[in-house]
Short mmCIF file of C-alpha atoms and ligand atoms in Angstrom, two decimals:
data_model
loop_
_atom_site.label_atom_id
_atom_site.label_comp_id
_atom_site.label_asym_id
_atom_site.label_seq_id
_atom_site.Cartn_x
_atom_site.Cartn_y
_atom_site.Cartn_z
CA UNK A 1 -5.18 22.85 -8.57
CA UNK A 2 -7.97 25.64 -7.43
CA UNK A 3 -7.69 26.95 -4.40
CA UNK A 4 -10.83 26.26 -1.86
CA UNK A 5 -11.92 28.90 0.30
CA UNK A 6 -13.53 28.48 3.91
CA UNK A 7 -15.46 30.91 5.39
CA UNK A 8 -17.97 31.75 8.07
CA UNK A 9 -21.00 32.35 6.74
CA UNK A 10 -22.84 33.76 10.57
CA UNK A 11 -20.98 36.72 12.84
CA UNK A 12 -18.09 34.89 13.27
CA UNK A 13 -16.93 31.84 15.71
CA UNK A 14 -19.11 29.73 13.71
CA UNK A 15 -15.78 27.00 14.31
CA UNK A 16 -13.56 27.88 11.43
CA UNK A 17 -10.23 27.06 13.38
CA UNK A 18 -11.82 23.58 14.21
CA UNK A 19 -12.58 22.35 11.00
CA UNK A 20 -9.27 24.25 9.11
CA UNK A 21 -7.32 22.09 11.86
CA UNK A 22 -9.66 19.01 10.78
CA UNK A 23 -9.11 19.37 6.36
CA UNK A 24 -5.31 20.72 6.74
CA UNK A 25 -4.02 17.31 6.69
CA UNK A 26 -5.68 16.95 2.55
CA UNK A 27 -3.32 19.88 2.21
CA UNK A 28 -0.23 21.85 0.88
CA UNK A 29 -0.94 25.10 1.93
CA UNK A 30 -3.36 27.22 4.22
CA UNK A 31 -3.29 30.45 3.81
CA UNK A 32 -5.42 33.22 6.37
CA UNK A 33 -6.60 36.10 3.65
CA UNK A 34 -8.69 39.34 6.12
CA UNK A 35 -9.01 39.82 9.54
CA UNK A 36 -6.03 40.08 11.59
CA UNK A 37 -5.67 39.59 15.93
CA UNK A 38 -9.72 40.02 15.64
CA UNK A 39 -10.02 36.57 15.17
CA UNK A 40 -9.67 33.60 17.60
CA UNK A 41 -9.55 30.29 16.07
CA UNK A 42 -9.79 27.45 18.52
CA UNK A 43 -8.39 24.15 17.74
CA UNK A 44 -8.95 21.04 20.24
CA UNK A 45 -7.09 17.47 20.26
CA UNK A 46 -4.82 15.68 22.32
CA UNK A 47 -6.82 17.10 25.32
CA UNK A 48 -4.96 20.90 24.70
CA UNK A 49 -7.26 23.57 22.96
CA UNK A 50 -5.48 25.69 21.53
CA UNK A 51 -6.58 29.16 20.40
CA UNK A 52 -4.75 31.18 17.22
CA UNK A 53 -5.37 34.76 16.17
CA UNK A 54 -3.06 35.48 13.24
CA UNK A 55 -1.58 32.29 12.47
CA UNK A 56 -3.10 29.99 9.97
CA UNK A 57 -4.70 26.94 11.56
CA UNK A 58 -2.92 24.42 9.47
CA UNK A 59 0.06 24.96 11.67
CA UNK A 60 -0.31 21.78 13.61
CA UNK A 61 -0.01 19.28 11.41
CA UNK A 62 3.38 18.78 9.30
CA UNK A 63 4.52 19.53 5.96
CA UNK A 64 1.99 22.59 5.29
CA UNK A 65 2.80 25.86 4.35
CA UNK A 66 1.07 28.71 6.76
CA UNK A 67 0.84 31.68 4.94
CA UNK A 68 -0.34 34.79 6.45
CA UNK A 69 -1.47 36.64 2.92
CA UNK A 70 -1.35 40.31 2.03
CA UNK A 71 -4.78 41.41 3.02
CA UNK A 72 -4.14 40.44 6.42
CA UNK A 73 -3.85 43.22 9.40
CA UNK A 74 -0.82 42.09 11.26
CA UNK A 75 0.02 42.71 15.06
CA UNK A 76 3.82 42.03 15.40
CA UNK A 77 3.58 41.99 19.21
CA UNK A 78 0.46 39.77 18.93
CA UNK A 79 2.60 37.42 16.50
CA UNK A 80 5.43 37.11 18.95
CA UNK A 81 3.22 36.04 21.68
CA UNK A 82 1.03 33.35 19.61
CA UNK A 83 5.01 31.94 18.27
CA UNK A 84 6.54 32.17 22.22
CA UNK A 85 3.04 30.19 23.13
CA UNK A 86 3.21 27.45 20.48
CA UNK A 87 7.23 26.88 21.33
CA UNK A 88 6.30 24.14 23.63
CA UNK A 89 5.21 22.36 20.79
CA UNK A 90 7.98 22.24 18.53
CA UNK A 91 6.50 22.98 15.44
CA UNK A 92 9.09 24.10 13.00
CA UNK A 93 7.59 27.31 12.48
CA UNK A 94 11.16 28.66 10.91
CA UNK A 95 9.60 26.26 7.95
CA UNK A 96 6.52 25.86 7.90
CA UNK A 97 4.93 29.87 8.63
CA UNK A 98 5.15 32.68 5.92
CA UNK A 99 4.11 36.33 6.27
CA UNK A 100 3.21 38.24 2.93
CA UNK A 101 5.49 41.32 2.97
CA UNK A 102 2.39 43.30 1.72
CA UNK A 103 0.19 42.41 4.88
CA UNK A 104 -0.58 45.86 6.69
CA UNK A 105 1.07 46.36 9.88
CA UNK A 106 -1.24 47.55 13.17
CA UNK A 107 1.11 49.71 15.30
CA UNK A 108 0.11 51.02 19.05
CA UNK A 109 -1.63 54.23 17.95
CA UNK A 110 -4.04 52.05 15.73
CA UNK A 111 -5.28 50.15 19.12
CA UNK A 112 -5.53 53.85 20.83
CA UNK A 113 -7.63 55.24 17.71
CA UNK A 114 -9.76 52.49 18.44
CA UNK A 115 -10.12 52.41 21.64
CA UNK A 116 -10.72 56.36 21.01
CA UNK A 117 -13.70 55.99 18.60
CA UNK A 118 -15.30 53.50 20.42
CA UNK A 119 -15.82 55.12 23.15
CA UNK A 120 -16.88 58.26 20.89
CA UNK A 121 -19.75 56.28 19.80
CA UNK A 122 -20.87 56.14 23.75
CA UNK A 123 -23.84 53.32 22.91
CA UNK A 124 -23.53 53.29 19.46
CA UNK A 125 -20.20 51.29 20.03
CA UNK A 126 -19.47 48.48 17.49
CA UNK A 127 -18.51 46.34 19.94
CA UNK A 128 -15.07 46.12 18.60
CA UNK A 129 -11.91 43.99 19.78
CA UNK A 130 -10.42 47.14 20.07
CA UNK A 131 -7.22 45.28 18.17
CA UNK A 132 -6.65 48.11 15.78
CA UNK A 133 -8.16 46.74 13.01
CA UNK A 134 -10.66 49.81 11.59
CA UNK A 135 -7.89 52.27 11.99
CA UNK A 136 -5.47 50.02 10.26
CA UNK A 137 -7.24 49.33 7.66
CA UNK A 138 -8.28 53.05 7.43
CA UNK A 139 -4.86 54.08 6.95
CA UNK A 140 -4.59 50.70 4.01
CA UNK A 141 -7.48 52.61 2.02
CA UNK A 142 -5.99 55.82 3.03
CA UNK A 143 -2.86 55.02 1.32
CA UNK A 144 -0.76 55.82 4.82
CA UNK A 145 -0.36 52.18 6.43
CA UNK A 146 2.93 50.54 6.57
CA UNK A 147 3.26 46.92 5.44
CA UNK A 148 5.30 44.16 6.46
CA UNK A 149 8.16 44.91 3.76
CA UNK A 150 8.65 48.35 5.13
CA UNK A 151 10.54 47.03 8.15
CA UNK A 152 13.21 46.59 6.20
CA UNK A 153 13.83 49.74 4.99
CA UNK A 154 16.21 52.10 6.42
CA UNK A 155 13.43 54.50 7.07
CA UNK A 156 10.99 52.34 8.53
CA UNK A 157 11.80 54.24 11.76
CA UNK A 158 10.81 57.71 9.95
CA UNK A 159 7.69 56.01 8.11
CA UNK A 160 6.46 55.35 11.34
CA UNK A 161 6.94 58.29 12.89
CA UNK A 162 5.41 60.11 9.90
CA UNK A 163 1.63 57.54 10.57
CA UNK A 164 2.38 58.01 14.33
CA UNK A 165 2.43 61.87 14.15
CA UNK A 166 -0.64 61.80 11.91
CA UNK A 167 -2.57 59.61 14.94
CA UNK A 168 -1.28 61.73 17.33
CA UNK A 169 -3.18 64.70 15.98
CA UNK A 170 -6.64 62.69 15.59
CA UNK A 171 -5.84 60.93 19.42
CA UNK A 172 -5.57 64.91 20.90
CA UNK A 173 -8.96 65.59 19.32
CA UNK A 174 -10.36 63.49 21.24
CA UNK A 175 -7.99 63.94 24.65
CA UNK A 176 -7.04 60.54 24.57
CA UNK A 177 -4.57 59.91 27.40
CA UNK A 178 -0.57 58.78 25.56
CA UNK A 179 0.88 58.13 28.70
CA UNK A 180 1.64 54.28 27.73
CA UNK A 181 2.70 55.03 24.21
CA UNK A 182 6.33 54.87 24.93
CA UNK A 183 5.78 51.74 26.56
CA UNK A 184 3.93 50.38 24.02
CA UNK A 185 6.51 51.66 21.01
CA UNK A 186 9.48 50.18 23.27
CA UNK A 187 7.70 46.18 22.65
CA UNK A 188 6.55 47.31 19.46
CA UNK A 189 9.66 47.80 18.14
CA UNK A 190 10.88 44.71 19.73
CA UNK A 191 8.31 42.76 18.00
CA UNK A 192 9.67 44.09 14.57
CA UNK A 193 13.01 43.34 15.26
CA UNK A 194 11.48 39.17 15.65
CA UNK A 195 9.13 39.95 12.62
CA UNK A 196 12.68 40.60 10.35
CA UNK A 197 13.67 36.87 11.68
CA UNK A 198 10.75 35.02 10.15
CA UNK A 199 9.96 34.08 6.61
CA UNK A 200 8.95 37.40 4.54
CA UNK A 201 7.63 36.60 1.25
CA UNK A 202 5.84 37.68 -1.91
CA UNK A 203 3.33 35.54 -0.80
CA UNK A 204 1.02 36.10 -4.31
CA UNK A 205 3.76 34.37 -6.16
CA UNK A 206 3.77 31.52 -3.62
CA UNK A 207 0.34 31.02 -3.70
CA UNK A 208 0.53 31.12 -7.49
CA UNK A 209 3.24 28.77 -7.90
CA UNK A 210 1.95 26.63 -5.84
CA UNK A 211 -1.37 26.81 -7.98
CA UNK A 212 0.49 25.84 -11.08
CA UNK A 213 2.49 23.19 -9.83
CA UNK A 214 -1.04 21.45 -8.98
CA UNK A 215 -0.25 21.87 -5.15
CA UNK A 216 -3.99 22.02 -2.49
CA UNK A 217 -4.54 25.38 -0.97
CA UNK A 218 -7.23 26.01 1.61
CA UNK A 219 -7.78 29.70 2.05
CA UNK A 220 -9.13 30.04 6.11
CA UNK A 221 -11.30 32.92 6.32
CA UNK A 222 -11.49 34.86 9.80
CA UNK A 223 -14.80 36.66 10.97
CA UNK A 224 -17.88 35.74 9.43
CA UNK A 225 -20.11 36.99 6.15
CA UNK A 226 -22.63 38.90 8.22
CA UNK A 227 -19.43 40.93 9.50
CA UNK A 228 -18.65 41.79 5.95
CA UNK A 229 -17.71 45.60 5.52
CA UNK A 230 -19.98 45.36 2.12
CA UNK A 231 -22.63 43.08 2.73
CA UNK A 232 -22.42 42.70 7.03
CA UNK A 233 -25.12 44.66 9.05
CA UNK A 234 -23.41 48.11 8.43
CA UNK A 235 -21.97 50.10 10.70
CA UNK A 236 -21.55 46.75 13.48
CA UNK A 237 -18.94 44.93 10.86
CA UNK A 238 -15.70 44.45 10.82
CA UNK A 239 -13.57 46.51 8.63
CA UNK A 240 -12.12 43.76 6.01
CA UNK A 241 -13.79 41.56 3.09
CA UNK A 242 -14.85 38.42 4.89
CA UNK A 243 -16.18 36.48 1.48
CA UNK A 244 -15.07 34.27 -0.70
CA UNK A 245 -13.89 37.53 -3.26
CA UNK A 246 -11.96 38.37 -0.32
CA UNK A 247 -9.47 35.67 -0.55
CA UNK A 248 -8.90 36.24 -3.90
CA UNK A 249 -8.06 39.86 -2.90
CA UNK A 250 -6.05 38.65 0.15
CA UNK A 251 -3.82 36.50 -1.46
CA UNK A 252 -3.53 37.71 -5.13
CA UNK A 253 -5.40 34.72 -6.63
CA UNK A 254 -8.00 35.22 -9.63
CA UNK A 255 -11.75 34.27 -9.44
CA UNK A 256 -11.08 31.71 -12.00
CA UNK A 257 -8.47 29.82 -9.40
CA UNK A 258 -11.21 29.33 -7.03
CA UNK A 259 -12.39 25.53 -6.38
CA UNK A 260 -15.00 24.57 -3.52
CA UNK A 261 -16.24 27.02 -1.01
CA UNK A 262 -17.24 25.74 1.96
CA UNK A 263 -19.78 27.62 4.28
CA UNK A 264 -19.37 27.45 8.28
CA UNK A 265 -22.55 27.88 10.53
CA UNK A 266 -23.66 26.58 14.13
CA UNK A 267 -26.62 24.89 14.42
CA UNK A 268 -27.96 28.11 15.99
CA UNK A 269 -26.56 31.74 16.36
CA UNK A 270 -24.24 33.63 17.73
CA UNK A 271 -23.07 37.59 18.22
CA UNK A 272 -20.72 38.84 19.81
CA UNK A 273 -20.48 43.01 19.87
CA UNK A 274 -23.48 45.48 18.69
CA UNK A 275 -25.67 44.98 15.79
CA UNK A 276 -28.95 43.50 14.92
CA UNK A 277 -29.32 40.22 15.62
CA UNK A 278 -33.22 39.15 14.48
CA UNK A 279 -33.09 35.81 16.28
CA UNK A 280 -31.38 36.86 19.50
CA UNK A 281 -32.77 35.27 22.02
CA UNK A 282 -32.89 37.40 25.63
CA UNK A 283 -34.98 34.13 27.92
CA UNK A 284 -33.67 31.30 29.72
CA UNK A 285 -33.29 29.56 26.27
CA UNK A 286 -30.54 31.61 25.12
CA UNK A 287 -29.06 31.53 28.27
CA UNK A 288 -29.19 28.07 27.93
CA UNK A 289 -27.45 28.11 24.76
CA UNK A 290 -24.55 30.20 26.00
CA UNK A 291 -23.85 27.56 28.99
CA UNK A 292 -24.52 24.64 26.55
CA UNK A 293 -22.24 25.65 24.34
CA UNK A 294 -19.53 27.48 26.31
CA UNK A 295 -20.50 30.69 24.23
CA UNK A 296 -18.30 33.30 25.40
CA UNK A 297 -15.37 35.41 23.14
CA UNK A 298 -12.12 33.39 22.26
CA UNK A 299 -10.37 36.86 21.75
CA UNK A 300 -11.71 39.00 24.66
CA UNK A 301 -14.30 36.28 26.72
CA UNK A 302 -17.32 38.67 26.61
CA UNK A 303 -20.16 36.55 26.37
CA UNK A 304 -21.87 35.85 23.24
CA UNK A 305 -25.15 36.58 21.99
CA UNK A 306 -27.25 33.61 20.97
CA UNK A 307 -30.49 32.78 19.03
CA UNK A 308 -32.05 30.45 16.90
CA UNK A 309 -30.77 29.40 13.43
CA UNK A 310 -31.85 32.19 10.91
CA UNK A 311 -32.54 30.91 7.13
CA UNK A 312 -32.69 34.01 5.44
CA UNK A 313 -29.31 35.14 6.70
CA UNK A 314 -27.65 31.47 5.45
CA UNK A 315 -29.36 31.73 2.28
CA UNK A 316 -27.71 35.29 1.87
CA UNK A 317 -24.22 34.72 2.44
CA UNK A 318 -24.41 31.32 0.48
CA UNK A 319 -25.32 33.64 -2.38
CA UNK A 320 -22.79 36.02 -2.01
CA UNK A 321 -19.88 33.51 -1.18
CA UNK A 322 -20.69 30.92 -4.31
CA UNK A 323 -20.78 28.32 -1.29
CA UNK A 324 -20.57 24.79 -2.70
CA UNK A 325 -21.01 22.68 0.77
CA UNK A 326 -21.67 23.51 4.15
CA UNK A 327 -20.60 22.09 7.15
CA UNK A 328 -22.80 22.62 10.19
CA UNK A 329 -20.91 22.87 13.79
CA UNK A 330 -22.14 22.45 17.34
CA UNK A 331 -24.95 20.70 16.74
CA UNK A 332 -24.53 18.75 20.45
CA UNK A 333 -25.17 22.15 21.90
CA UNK A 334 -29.02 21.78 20.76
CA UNK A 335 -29.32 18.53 22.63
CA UNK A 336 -30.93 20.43 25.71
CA UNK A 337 -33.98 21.78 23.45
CA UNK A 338 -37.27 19.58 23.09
CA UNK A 339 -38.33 21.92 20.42
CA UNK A 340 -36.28 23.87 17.82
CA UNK A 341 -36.69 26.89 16.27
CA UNK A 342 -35.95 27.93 12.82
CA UNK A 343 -36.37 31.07 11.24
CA UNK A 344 -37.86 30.72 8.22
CA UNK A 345 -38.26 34.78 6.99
CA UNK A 346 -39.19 38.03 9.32
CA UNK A 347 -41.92 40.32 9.46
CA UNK A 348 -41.63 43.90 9.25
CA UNK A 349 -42.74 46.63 11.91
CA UNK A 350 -46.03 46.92 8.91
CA UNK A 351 -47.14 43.58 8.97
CA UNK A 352 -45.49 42.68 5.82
CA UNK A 353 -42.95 39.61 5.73
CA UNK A 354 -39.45 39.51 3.94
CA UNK A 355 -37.24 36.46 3.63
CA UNK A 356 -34.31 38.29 2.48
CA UNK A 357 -31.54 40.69 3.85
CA UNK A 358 -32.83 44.18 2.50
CA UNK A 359 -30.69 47.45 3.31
CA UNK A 360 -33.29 48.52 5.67
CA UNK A 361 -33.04 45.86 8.01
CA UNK A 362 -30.53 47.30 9.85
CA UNK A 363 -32.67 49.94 11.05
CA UNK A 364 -35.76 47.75 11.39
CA UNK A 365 -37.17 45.78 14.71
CA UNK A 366 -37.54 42.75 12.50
CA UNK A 367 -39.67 39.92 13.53
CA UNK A 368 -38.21 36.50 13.31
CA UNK A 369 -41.19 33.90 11.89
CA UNK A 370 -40.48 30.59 13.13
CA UNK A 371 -41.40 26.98 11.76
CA UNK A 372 -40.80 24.54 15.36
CA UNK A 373 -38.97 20.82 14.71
CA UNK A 374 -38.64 18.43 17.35
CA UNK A 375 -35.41 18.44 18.95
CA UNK A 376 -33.39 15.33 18.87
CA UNK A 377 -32.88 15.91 22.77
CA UNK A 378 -30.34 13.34 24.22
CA UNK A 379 -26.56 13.46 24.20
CA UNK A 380 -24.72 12.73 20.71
CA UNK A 381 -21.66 11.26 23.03
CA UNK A 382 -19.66 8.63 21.38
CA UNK A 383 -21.19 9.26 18.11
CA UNK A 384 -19.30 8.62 15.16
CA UNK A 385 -21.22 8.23 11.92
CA UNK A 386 -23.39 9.89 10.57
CA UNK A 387 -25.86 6.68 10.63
CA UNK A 388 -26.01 6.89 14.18
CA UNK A 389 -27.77 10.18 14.74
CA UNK A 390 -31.08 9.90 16.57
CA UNK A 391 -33.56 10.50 13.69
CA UNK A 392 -34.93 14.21 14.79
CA UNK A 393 -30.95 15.35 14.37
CA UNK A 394 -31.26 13.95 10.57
CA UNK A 395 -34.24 15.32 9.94
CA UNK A 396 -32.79 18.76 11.10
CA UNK A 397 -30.08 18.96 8.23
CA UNK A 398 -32.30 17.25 5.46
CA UNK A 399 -34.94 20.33 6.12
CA UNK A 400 -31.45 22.63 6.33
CA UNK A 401 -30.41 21.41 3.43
CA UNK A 402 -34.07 21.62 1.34
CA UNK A 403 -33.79 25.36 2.30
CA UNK A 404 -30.30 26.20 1.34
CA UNK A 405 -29.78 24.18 -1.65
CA UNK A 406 -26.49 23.39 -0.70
CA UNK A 407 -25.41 20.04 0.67
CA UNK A 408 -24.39 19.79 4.11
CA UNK A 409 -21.00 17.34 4.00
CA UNK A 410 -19.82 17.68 7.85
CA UNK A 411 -21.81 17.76 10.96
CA UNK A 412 -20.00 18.80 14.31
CA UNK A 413 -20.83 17.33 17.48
CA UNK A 414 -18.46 18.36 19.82
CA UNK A 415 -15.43 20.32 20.13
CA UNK A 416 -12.25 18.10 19.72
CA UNK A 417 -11.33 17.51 16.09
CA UNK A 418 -12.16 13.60 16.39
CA UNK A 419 -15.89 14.83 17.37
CA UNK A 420 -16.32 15.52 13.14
CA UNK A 421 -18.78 13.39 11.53
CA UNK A 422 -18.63 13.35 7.78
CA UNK A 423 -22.29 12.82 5.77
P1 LIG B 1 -13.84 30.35 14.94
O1 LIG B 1 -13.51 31.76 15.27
O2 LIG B 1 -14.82 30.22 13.80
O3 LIG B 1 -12.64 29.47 14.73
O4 LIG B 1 -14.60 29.76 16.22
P2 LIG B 1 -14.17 29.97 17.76
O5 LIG B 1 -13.01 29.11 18.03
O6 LIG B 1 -14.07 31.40 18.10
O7 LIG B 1 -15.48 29.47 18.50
C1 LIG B 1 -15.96 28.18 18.32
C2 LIG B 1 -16.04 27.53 19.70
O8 LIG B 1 -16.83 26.36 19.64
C3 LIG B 1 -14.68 27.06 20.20
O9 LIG B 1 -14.66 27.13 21.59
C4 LIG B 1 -14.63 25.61 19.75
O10 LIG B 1 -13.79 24.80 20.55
C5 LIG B 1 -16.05 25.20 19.93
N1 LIG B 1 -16.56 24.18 18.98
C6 LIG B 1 -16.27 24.00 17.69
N2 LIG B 1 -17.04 23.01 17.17
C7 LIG B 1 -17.83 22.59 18.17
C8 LIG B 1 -18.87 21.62 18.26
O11 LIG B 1 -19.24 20.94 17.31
N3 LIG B 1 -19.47 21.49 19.49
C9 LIG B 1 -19.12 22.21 20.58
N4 LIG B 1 -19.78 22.02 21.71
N5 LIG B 1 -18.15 23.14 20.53
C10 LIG B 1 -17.53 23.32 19.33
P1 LIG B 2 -13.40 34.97 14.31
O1 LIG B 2 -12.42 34.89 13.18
C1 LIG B 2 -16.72 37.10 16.16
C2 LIG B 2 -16.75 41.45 15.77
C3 LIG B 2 -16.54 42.28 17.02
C4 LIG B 2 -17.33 43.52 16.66
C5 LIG B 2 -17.06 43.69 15.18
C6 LIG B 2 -15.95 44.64 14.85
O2 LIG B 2 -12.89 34.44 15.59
O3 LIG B 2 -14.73 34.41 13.91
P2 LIG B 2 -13.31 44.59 15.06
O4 LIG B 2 -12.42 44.20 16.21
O5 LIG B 2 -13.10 43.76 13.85
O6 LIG B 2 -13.27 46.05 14.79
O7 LIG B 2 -14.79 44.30 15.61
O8 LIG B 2 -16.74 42.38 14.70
N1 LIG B 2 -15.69 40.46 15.50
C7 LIG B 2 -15.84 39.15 15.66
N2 LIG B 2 -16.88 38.43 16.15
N3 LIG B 2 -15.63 36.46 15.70
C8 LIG B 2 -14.60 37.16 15.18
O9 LIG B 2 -13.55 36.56 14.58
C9 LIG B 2 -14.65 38.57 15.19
N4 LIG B 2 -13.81 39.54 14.80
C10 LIG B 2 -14.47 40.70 14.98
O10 LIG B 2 -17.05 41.62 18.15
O11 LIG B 2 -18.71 43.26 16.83
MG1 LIG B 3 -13.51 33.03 16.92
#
């Protein structure tokens, strides 16, 4: 069978871990492909949310293989902690969770170097995590990073040394205090003495096998399109391949082996971190928003930016991610709005108008144009088919879906995984 691929196709915490949680059950294997302790994936049922950074968010239902694939940026000490925090649970990890002996390893010194050029940038920050993901996948392009299958090697302790040295001479550049380094290599190496305990695999040939023997494997993207390091609003991205040729990348499966693609978005926008952000709203309404819908970072609880829905970014990463259905989440956070914005193209700082996502935008104060709707404006509580939406929230997606071309199969009205209401 093909693997499917899901993806965000905004800036990220459109609700991947949500709806991952919600399709693992149909199957065999999920398998996280970019991104690394960036991401925060929250899952809600039972009355527990749970949030997961590294680990694939299959991993509470049984009989699925978690696989955390080679293009991954792995935190060992981050690992330990999500594993010690899902104990409680007793969820079999020793069977179920596999970690691709070519994922990259982030050591301490890659959180320092970014922690370094951040503040470097003074306001030209990228807003980042500060998880060690750009230097860690720096030192992946550079050819310098260790991976996951150098731990156990005898050298692994002179490897690292070798990369730490290396940092050291970048992190004195910029006087960047070491103090805590010991402390920090002390738990590291801790953390890769528990990483040798769990399942380390050749996770390509897994993921191929498992292809071949007709098996259903959902890839579960991390970030979001517009944070792409090719196609995102350059330099605010993250550093990895968020799209759908990402996962074949991160997990050693061909083009040809890829099956549906489904596309995450909210009903409106989010940000969090620097970049432009055309529909951003700074009034009461996106204030609003953020209390509505409890935007604020599932990684490091900074609060997120918010705007209206934005057509010409959809339409972009749909076309750049193959997306074959979309699935639209928090729509019960637009319950508050009589009217509803959607941005329908932008108009340049000349008076001209553009409906797609042009290199110069970056640079640009773009204009969002707006067409208004009529909000559906009452609570979607207790909802649970898609018959019984008031008729403003069906109108919404049928106009979504005229502009993207691209059916919209799931609408999400709330954050527990029962509050999923399939079209
Ligand atoms: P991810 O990174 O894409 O997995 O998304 P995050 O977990 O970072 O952020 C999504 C947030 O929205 C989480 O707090 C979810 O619990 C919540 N959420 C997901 N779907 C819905 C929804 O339909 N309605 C509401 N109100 N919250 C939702
Ligand atoms: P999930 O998977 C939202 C953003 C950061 C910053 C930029 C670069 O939960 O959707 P990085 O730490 O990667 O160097 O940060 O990308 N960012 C995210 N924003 N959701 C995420 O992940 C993100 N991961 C990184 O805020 O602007
Ligand atoms: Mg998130």
């Amino acid at each position: 069978m093909k693997m499917d691929v899901l993806l965000g196709l905004q800036w990220g915490d459109e609700g991947k871990g949500k709806i991952v949680d919600f399709l693992a059950p149909q199957y065999d294997v999920v398998a996280r492909f970019q991104g690394g302790p960036n991401a925060g994936h929250t899952l809600e049922f039972d009355g527990i949310k749970h949030v997961l950074h590294q680990i694939p968010s299959g991993v509470f239902r049984e009989n699925i293989q978690n696989i955390i694939g080679n293009g991954v940026v792995l935190d060992p000490v981050i690992l330990k902690k999500e594993i010690d925090g899902l104990k409680k649970f007793q969820l079999a990890l020793d069977k179920n969770l596999f970690v691709s002996k070519k994922a990259t390893i982030i050591i301490p010194t890659h959180k320092l170097l970014d922690a370094a050029y951040e503040k470097s940038k003074g306001d030209k920050k990228i807003g980042s995590t500060l998880k060690g993901i750009g230097p860690t996948y720096q030192d992946k392009i550079g050819r310098l990073a260790l991976r996951v299958g150098d731990i156990l090697s005898a050298d692994f302790r002179e490897k690292y040394d070798n990369l730490v040295s290396k940092h050291k001479s970048i992190l004195d550049y910029y006087q960047y205090d070491l103090s805590e380094l010991l402390e920090l290599e002390k738990v590291f190496f801790d953390c890769v003495e528990f990483l040798k305990s769990l399942n380390l695999i050749d996770s390509e040939y897994t993921i191929n096998e498992a292809i071949g023997k007709e098996k259903s494997i959902l890839a579960e993207g991390a970030q979001g399109s517009l944070l792409d390091i090719d196609f995102g609003s350059y330099p605010y991205v993250t550093s990895s391949s968020t799209m759908t040729a990402g996962a074949c990348t991160g997990l050693g499966v061909a083009p040809s082996k890829i099956g549906e693609v489904f596309g995450i978005f909210k009903a409106y926008c989010t940000r969090v971190g620097s970049g432009p952000f055309p529909t951003e709203l700074f009034d009461g309404d996106g204030e609003r928003m953020r209390k509505e819908g409890n935007e604020f970072g599932s990684t490091t609880g900074r609060p997120r930016r918010c705007g209206w829905i934005d057509l010409p970014a959809l339409k972009y990463s749909i076309m750049i991610n193959g997306v074959t259905q979309l699935y639209m989440m928090k729509a019960d956070v637009l319950n508050i709005f009589e009217k509803i914005k959607i941005c329908t193209h932008y108009e340049l700082p000349d008076g001209s108008t553009l409906n797609h996502l042009a290199f110069e935008i970056t640079d640009l104060e773009v204009k969002p144009i707006y067409k208004e709707v009529d909000g559906w404006h009452c609570s979607l509580a207790g909802v649970e088919k898609y018959d019984q939406f008031p008729q403003a929230l069906k109108d919404y997606v049928a106009l979504l879906e005229e502009a993207l071309n691209v059916p919209i199969k799931i609408v999400s009205v709330g954050p527990d995984r029962k509050q999923t209401i399939l079209k």
